[in-house]
Amino acid sequence: MRIALIVIASALLAACATATPEQMLGNDAVATTRTESNGDIITEYRQAGALKMVKVVPSRGATYYIYD
């Protein structure tokens, strides 16, 4: 029983990790992208003018998201 719960929880977390920003925020989200001087690419997603999510693609390392 415990192993089944772990497998189900893992599957749910994997499904969340594959969602795109448009799927999470809807089609009305406005994306703005900028590149920092160190090569990092930052994309801000806004809904109704409010910042909802930030995607950071560093020049080195893994991509990560920051959610409101």
Short mmCIF file of C-alpha atoms in Angstrom, two decimals:
data_model
loop_
_atom_site.label_atom_id
_atom_site.label_comp_id
_atom_site.label_asym_id
_atom_site.label_seq_id
_atom_site.Cartn_x
_atom_site.Cartn_y
_atom_site.Cartn_z
CA MET A 1 0.00 0.00 0.00
CA ARG A 2 2.77 2.41 0.93
CA ILE A 3 4.66 1.75 -2.31
CA ALA A 4 1.50 2.36 -4.33
CA LEU A 5 1.06 5.77 -2.67
CA ILE A 6 4.67 6.69 -3.43
CA VAL A 7 4.25 5.69 -7.09
CA ILE A 8 1.02 7.68 -7.41
CA ALA A 9 2.57 10.76 -5.75
CA SER A 10 5.59 10.54 -8.07
CA ALA A 11 3.35 10.33 -11.13
CA LEU A 12 1.37 13.37 -10.03
CA LEU A 13 4.53 15.40 -9.42
CA ALA A 14 5.91 14.40 -12.81
CA ALA A 15 2.70 15.56 -14.47
CA CYS A 16 3.01 18.95 -12.77
CA ALA A 17 6.60 19.34 -13.91
CA THR A 18 5.65 18.89 -17.57
CA ALA A 19 2.96 21.58 -17.66
CA THR A 20 3.73 24.64 -19.80
CA PRO A 21 3.24 28.18 -18.48
CA GLU A 22 0.25 28.59 -20.82
CA GLN A 23 -1.38 25.47 -19.36
CA MET A 24 -0.77 26.69 -15.82
CA LEU A 25 -1.75 30.34 -16.25
CA GLY A 26 -4.11 30.25 -19.24
CA ASN A 27 -3.83 31.90 -22.63
CA ASP A 28 -4.32 35.41 -21.25
CA ALA A 29 -0.84 35.45 -19.63
CA VAL A 30 1.54 37.98 -21.16
CA ALA A 31 5.18 36.86 -21.42
CA THR A 32 8.10 39.30 -21.40
CA THR A 33 11.62 38.00 -21.99
CA ARG A 34 14.94 39.70 -21.28
CA THR A 35 18.57 38.59 -21.31
CA GLU A 36 20.83 39.65 -18.45
CA SER A 37 24.47 40.67 -18.96
CA ASN A 38 25.68 37.31 -17.61
CA GLY A 39 23.69 35.38 -20.25
CA ASP A 40 20.72 34.38 -18.08
CA ILE A 41 17.35 34.50 -19.85
CA ILE A 42 14.44 35.66 -17.69
CA THR A 43 10.82 35.37 -18.78
CA GLU A 44 8.10 37.05 -16.71
CA TYR A 45 4.48 35.94 -17.02
CA ARG A 46 1.76 38.42 -16.03
CA GLN A 47 -2.02 38.14 -15.77
CA ALA A 48 -4.06 41.33 -15.52
CA GLY A 49 -0.82 43.22 -14.88
CA ALA A 50 0.14 41.11 -11.85
CA LEU A 51 3.35 39.09 -11.94
CA LYS A 52 2.39 35.40 -11.58
CA MET A 53 5.49 33.43 -12.59
CA VAL A 54 9.12 33.88 -13.56
CA LYS A 55 11.12 31.40 -15.65
CA VAL A 56 14.90 31.61 -15.31
CA VAL A 57 17.21 29.90 -17.80
CA PRO A 58 20.71 30.42 -16.41
CA SER A 59 23.71 30.37 -18.71
CA ARG A 60 24.92 27.45 -16.56
CA GLY A 61 22.69 25.07 -14.67
CA ALA A 62 19.10 23.94 -14.79
CA THR A 63 16.06 26.01 -15.68
CA TYR A 64 13.86 26.93 -12.73
CA TYR A 65 10.54 28.64 -12.09
CA ILE A 66 9.41 31.04 -9.38
CA TYR A 67 5.65 31.17 -8.70
CA ASP A 68 3.52 33.69 -6.88
#
